PDB file of C-alpha atoms and ligand atoms in Angstrom:
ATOM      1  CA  UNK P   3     140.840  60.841  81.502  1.00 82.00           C
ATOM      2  CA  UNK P   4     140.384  60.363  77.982  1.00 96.00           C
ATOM      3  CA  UNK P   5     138.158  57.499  76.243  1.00 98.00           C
ATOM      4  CA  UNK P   6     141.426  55.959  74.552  1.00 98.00           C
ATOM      5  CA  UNK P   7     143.791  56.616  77.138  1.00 96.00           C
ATOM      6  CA  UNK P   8     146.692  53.930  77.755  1.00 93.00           C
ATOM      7  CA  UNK P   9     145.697  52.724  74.282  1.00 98.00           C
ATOM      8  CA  UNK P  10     148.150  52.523  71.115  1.00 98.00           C
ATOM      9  CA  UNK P  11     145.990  53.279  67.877  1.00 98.00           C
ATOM     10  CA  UNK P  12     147.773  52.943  64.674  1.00 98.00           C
ATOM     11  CA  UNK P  13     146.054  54.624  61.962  1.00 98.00           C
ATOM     12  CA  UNK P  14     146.674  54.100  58.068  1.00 98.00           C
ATOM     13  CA  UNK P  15     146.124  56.949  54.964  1.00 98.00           C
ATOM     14  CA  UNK P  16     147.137  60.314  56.417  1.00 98.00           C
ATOM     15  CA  UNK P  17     148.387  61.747  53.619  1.00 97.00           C
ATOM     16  CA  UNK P  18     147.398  65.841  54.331  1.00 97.00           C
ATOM     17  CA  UNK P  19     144.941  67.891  56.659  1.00 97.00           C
ATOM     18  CA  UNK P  20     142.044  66.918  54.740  1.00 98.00           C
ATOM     19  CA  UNK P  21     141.960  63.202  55.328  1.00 98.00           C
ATOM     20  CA  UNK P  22     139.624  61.449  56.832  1.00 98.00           C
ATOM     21  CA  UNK P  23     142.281  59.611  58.618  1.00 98.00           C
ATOM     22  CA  UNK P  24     143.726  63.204  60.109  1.00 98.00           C
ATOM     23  CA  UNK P  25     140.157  63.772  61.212  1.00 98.00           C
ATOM     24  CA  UNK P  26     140.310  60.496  63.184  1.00 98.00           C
ATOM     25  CA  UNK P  27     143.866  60.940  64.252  1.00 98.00           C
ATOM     26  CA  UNK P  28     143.221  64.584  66.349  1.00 98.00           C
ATOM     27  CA  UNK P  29     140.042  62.886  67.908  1.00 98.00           C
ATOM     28  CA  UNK P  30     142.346  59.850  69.357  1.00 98.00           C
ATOM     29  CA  UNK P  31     145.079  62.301  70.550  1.00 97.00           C
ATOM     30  CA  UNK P  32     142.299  64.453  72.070  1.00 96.00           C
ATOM     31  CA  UNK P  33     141.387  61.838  73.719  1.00 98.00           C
ATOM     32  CA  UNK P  34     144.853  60.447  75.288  1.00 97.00           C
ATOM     33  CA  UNK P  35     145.972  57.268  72.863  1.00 98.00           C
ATOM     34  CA  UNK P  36     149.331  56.833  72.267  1.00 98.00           C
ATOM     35  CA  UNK P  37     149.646  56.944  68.006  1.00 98.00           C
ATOM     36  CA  UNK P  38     151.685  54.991  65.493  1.00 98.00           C
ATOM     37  CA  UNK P  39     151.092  56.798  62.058  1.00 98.00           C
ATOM     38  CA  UNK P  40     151.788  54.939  58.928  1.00 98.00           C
ATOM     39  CA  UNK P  41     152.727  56.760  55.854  1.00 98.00           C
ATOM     40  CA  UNK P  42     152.941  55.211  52.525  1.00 96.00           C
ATOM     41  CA  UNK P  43     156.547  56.948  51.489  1.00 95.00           C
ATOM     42  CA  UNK P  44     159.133  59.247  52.193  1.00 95.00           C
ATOM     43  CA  UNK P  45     157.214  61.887  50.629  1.00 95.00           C
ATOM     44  CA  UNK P  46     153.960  61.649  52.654  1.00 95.00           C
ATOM     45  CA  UNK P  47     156.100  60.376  55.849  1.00 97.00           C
ATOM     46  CA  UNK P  48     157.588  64.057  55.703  1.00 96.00           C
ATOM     47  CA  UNK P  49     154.100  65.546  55.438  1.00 96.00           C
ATOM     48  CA  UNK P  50     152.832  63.579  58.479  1.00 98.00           C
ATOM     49  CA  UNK P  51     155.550  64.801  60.246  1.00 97.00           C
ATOM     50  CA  UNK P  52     154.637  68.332  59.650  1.00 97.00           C
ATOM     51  CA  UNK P  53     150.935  67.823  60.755  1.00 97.00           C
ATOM     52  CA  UNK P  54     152.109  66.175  64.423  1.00 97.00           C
ATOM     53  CA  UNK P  55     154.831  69.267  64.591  1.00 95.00           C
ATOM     54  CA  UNK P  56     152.411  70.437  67.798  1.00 89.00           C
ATOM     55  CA  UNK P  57     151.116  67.601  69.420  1.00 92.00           C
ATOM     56  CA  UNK P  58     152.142  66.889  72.885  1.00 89.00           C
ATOM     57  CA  UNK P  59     152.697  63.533  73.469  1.00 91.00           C
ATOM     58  CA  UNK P  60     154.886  62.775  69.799  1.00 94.00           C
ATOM     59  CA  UNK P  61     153.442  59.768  67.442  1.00 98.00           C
ATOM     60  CA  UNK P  62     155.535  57.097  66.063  1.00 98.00           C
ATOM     61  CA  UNK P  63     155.697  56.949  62.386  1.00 98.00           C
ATOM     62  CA  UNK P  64     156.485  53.949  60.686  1.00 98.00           C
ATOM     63  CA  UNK P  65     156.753  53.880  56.568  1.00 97.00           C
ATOM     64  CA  UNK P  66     154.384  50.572  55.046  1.00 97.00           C
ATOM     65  CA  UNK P  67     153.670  49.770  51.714  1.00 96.00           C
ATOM     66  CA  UNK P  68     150.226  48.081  52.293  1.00 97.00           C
ATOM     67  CA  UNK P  69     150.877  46.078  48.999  1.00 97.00           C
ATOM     68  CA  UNK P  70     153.794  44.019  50.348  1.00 96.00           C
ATOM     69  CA  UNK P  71     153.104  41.874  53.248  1.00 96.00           C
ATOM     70  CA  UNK P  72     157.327  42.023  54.050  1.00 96.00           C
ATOM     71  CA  UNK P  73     156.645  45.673  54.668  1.00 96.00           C
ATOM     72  CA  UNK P  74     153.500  44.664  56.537  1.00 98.00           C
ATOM     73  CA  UNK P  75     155.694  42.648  58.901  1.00 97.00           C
ATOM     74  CA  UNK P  76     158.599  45.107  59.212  1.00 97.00           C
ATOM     75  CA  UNK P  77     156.326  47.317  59.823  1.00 98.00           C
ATOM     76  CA  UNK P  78     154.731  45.955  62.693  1.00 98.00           C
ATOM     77  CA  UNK P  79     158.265  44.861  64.228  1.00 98.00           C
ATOM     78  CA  UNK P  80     158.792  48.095  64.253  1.00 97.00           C
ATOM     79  CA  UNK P  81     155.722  48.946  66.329  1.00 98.00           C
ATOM     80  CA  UNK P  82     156.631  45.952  68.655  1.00 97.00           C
ATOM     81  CA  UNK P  83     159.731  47.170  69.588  1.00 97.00           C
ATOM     82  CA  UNK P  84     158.371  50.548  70.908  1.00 96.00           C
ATOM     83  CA  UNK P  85     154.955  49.392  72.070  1.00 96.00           C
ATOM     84  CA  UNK P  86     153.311  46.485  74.345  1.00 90.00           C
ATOM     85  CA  UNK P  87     150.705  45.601  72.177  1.00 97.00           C
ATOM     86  CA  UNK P  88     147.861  47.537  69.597  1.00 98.00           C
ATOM     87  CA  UNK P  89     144.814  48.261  70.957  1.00 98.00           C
ATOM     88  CA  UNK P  90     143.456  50.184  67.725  1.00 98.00           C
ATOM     89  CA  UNK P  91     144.032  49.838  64.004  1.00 99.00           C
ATOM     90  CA  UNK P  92     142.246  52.156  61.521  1.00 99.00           C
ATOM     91  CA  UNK P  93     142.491  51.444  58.148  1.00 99.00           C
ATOM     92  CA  UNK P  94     141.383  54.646  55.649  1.00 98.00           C
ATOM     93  CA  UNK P  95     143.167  53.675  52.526  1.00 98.00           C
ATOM     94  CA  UNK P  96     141.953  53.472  49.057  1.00 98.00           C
ATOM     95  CA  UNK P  97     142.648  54.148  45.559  1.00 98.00           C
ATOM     96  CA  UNK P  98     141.424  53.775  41.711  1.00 98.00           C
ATOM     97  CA  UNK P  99     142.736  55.547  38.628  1.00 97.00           C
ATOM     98  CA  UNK P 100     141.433  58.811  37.972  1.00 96.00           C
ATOM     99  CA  UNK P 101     139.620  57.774  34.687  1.00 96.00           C
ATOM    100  CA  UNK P 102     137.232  54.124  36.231  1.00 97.00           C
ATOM    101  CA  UNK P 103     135.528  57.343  38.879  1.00 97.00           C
ATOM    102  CA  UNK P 104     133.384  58.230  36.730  1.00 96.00           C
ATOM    103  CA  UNK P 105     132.339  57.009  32.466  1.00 96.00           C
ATOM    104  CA  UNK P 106     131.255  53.505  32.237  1.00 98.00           C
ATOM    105  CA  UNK P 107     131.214  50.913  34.814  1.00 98.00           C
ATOM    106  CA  UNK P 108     131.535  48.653  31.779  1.00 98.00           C
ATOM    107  CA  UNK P 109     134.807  50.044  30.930  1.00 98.00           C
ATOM    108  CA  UNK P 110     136.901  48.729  34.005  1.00 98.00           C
ATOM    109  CA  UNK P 111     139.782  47.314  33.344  1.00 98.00           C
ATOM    110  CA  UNK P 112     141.097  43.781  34.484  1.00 98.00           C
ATOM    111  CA  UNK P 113     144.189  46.176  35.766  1.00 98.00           C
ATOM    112  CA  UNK P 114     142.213  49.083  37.527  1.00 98.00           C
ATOM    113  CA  UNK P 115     140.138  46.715  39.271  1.00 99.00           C
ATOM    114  CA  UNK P 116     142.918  44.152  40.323  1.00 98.00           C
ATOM    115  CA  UNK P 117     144.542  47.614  41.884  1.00 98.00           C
ATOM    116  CA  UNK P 118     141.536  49.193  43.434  1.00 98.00           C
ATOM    117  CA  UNK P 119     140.563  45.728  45.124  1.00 99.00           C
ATOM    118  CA  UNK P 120     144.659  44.991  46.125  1.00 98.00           C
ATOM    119  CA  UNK P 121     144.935  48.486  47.951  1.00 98.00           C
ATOM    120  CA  UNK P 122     141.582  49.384  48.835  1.00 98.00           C
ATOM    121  CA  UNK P 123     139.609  45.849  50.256  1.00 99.00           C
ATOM    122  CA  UNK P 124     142.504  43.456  50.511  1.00 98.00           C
ATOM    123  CA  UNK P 125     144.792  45.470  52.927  1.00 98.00           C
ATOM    124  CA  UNK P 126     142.413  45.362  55.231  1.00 98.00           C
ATOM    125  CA  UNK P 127     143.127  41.422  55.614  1.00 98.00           C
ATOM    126  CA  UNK P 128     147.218  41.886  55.393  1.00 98.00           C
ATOM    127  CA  UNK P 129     147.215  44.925  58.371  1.00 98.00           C
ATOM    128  CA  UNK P 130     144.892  42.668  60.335  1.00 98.00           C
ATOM    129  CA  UNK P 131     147.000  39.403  60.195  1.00 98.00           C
ATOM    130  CA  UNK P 132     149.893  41.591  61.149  1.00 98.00           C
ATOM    131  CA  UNK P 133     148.639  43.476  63.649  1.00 98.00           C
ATOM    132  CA  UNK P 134     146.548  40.422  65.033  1.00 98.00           C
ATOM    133  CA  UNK P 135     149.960  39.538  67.268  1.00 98.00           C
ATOM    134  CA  UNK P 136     149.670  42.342  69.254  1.00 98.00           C
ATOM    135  CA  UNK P 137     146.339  42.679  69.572  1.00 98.00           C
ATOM    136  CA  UNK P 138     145.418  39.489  70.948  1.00 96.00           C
ATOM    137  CA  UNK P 139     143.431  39.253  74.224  1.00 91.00           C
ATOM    138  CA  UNK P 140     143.460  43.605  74.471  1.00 95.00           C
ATOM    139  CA  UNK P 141     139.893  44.071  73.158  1.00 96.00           C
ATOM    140  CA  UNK P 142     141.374  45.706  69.916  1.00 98.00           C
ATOM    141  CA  UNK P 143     138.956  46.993  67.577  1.00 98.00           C
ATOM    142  CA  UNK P 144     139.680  47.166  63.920  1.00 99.00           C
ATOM    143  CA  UNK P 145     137.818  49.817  62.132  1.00 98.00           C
ATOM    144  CA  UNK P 146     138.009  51.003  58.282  1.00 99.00           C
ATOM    145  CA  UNK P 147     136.259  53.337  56.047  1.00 99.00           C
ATOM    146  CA  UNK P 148     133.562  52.782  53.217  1.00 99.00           C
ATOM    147  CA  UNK P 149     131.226  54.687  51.493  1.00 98.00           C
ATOM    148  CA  UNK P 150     127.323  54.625  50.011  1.00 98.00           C
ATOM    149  CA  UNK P 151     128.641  53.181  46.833  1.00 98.00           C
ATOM    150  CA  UNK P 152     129.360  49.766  48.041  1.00 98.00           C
ATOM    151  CA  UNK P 153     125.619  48.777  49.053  1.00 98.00           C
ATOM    152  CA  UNK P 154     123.663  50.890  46.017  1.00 98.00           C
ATOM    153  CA  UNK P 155     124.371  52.306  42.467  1.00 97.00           C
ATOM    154  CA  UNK P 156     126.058  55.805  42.954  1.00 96.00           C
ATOM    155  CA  UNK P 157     126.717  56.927  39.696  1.00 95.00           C
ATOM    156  CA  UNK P 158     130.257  57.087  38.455  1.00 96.00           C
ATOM    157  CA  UNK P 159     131.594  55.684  41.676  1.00 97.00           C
ATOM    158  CA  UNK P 160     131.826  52.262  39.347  1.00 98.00           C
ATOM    159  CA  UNK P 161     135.206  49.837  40.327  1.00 98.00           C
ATOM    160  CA  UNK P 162     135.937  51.810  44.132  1.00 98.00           C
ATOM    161  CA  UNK P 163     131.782  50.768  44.857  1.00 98.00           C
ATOM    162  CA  UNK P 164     132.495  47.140  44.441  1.00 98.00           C
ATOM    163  CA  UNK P 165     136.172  47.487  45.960  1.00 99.00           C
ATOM    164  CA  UNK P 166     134.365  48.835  48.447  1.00 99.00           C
ATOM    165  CA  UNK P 167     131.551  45.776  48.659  1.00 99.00           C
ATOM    166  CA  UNK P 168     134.333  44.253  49.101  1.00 99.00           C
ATOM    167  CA  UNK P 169     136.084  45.770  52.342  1.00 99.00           C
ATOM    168  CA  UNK P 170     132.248  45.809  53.770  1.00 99.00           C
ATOM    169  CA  UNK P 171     132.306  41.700  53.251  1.00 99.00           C
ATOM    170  CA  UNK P 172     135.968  41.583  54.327  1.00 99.00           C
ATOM    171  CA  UNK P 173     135.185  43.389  57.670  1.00 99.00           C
ATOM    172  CA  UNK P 174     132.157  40.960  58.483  1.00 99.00           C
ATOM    173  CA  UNK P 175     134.863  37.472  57.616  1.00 99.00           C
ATOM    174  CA  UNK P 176     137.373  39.074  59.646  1.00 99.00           C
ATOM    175  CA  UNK P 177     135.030  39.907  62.699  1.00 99.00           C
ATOM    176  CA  UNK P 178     133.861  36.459  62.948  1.00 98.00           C
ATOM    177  CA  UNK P 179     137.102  35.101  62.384  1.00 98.00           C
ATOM    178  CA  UNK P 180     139.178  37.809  64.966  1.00 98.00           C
ATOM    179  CA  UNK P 181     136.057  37.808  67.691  1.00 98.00           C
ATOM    180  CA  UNK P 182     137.448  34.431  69.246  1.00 98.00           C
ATOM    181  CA  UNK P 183     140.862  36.783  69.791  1.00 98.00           C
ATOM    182  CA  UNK P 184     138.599  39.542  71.507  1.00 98.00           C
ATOM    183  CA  UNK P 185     139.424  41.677  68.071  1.00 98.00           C
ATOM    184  CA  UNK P 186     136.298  43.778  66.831  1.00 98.00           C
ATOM    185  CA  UNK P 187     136.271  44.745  62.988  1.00 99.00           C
ATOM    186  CA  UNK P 188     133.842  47.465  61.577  1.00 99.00           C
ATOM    187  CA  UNK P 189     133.074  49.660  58.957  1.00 99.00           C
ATOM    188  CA  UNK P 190     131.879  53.644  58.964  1.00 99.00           C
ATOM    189  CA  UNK P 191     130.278  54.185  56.043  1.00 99.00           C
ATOM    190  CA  UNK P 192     130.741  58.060  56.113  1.00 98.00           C
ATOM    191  CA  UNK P 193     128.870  60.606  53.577  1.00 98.00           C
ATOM    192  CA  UNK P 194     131.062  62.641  51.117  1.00 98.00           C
ATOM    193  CA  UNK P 195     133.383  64.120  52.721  1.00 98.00           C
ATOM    194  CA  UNK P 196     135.643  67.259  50.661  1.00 97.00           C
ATOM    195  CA  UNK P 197     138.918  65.118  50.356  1.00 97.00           C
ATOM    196  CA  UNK P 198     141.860  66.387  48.326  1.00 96.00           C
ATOM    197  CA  UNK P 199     141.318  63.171  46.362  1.00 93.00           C
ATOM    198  CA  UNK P 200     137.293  63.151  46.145  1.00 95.00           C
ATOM    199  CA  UNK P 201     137.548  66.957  44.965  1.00 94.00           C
ATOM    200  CA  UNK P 202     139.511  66.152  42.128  1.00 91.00           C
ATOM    201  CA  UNK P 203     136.940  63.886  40.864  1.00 93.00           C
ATOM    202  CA  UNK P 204     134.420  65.053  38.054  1.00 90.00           C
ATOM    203  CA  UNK P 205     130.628  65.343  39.700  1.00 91.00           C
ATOM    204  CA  UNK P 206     131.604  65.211  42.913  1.00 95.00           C
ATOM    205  CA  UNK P 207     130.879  68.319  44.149  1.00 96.00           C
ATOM    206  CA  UNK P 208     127.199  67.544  42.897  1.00 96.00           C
ATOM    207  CA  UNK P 209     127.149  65.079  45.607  1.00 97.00           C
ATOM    208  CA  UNK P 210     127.966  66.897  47.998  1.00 98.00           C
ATOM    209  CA  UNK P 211     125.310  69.343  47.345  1.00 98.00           C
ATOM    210  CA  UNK P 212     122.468  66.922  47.196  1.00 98.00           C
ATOM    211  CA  UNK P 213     123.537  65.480  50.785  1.00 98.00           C
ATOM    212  CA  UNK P 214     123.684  68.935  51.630  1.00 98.00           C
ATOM    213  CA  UNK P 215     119.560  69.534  50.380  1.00 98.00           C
ATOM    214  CA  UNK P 216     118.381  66.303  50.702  1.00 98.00           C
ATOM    215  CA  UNK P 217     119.624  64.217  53.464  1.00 98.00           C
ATOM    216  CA  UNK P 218     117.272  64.403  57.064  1.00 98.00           C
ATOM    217  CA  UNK P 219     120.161  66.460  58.764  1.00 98.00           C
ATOM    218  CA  UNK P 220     120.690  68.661  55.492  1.00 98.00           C
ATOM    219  CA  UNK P 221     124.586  69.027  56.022  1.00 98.00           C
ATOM    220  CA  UNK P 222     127.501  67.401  55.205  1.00 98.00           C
ATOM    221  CA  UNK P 223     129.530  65.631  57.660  1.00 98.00           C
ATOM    222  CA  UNK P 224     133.249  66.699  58.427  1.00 98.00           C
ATOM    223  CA  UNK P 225     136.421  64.237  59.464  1.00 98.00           C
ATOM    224  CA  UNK P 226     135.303  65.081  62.986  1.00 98.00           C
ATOM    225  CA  UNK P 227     132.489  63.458  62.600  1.00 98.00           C
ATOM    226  CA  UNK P 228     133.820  60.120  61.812  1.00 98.00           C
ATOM    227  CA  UNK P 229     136.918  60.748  64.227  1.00 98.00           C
ATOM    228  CA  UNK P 230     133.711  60.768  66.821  1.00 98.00           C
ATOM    229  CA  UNK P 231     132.297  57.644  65.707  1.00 98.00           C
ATOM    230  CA  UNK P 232     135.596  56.117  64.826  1.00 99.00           C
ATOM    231  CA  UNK P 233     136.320  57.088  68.867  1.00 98.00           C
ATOM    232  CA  UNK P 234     133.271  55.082  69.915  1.00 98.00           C
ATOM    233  CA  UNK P 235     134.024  52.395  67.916  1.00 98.00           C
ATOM    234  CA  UNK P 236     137.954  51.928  69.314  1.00 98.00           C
ATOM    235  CA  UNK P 237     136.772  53.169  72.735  1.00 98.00           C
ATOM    236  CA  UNK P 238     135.679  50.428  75.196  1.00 98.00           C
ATOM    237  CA  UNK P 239     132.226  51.760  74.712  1.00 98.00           C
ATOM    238  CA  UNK P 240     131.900  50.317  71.327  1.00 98.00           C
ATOM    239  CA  UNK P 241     132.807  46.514  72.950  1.00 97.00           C
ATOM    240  CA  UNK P 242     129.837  44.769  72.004  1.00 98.00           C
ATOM    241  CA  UNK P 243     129.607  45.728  68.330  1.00 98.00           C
ATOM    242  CA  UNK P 244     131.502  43.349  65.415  1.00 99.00           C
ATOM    243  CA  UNK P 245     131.065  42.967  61.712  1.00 99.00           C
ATOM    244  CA  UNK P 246     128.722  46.411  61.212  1.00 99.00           C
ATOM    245  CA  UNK P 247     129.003  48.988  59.058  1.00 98.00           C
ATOM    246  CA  UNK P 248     128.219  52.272  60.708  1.00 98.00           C
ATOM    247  CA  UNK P 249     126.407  54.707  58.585  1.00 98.00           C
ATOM    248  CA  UNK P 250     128.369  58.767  59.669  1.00 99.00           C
ATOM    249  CA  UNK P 251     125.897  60.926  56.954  1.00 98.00           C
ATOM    250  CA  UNK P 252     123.655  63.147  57.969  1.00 98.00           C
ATOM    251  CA  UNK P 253     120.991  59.960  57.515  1.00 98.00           C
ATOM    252  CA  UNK P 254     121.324  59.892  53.746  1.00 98.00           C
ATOM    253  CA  UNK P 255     121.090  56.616  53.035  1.00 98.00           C
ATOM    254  CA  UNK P 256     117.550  56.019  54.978  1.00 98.00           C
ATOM    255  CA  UNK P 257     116.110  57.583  51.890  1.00 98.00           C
ATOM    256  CA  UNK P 258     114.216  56.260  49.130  1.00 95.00           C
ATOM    257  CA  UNK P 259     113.677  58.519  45.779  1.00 78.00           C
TER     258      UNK P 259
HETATM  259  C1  1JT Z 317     138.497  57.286  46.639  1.00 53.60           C
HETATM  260  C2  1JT Z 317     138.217  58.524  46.067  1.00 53.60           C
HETATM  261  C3  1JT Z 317     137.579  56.673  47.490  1.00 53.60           C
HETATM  262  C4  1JT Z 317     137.017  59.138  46.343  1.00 53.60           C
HETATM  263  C5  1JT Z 317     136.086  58.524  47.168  1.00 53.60           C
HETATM  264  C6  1JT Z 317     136.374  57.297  47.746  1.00 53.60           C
HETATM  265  N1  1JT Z 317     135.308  56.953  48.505  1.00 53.60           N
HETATM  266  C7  1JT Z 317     134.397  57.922  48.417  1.00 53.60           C
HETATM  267  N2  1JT Z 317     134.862  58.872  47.609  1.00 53.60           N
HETATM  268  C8  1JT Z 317     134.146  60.066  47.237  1.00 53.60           C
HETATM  269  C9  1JT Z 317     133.450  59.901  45.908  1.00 53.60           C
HETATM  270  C10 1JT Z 317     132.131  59.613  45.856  1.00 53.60           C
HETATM  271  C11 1JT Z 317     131.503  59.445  44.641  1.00 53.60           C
HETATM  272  C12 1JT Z 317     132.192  59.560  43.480  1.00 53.60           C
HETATM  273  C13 1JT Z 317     133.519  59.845  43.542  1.00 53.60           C
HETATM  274  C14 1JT Z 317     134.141  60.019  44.763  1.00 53.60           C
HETATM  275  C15 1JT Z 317     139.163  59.201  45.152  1.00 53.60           C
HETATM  276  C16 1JT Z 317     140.536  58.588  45.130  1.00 53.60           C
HETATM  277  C17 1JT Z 317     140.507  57.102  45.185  1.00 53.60           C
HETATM  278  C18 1JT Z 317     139.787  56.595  46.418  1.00 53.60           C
HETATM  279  O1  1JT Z 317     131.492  59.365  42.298  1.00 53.60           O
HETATM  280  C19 1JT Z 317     132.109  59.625  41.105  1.00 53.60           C
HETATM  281  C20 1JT Z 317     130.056  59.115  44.547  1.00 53.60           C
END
């Protein structure tokens, strides 16, 4: 018996074998949920159906655009129709333009910002509200996926840090206002992970490499190692915990200088 079995998990931002949300997605199979997989388009819908080619028990995709709360609801019609309820929703979405990671924090525009806020911190709130239908009275847990940024200066990090704030604020209001439902919402604050999106930003490798010397553990931390605390989190053993953000990184952020 696995920790998620006879639960439906739907998990947003697989977009190739390096995500994060991939990482979390082979844990929950592992262990026995039943998995709707949103993709964002056609394009990345035929990708995700590559990566579940060999799993056993087959997930159901569903195409959302997490930036139009008609697709939101579609979407989750959708998921009605071929599923009791939601007992999981992971939420591993984010984006910025290329040119506001990294320079000056000063230079953010009204636009990047605006965007990195809309798809990174608010769709959090829009997947919640509709997902909350079927997730009321299951013990659902909510969980979504920050990073150092949002709670200290990382350099070049700049508009996704306070997008980022953001979800970490966002998860706290929604815990206290889904905990009268029996829905838990938290954050995993997870150490640099190598994404296809984080490698292609300047200085990032640097970071990884400090983690790597400095942090108490003195590694970096893979996508299994969220999966495993994302697992905990959606698993009945997590039941008690609301509104937290979970640090996944080697202990990095316990340090001072
Ligand atoms: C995004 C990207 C969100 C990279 C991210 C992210 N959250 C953490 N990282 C890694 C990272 C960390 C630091 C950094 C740059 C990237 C890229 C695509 C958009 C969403 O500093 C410049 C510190």
């Amino acid at each position: 018996m696995g920790l998620l079995s006879d639960k439906t998990v739907v998990i947003f931002g697989i977009a190739n074998k390096r995500s994060i949300a991939w990482g979390i997605a082979q844990v929950a199979a592992r262990e026995g949920a039943r998995l709707v997989l949103g993709y964002q388009n056609e394009r990345m819908g035929k990708a995700v159906e590559k990566l579940v080619e060999d799993f056993p028990q087959k997930p159901l995709l569903v195409e959302c655009d997490v930036t139009n709360d008609e697709l939101i609801a579609e979407c989750f019609a959708k998921i009605k129709a071929e599923c009791d309820g939601v007992d999981g929703l992971v939420h591993s979405i984010a984006t910025a333009k290329r040119e506001e990671l990294g320079g000056h924090f000063r230079d953010t525009s009204w636009e990047g910002y605006a965007l990195a806020q809309q798809v990174s911190a608010y769709s959090l709130i829009s997947l919640s509200r509709g997902a909350l239908p079927l997730m009321q009275g299951r013990d659902a847990s909510v969980i979504c996926m920050s990073y150092y940024g949002a709670e200290r200066v990382v350099e070049g990090y700049n508009v996704m840090g306070v997008a980022k704030a953001a979800l970490e604020a966002n998860t706290r209001y929604l815990a206290n206002d889904l905990g009268p439902e029996g829905v838990r919402v938290n954050a995993i604050s997870a150490g640099p992970i190598k994404t296809v999106s984080a490698m292609g930003v300047s200085g990032f490798k640097d970071i990884l490499d400090t983690v790597a010397e400095r942090a108490p553990l003195r590694r970096n931390i893979s996508q299994e190692d969220v999966g495993n605390t994302a697992l905990f989190l959606l698993s009945d053993l997590g039941r008690a915990i609301t509104g937290q953000t979970i640090y996944v990184d080697s202990g990095y952020s316990i340090l001072g200088t």
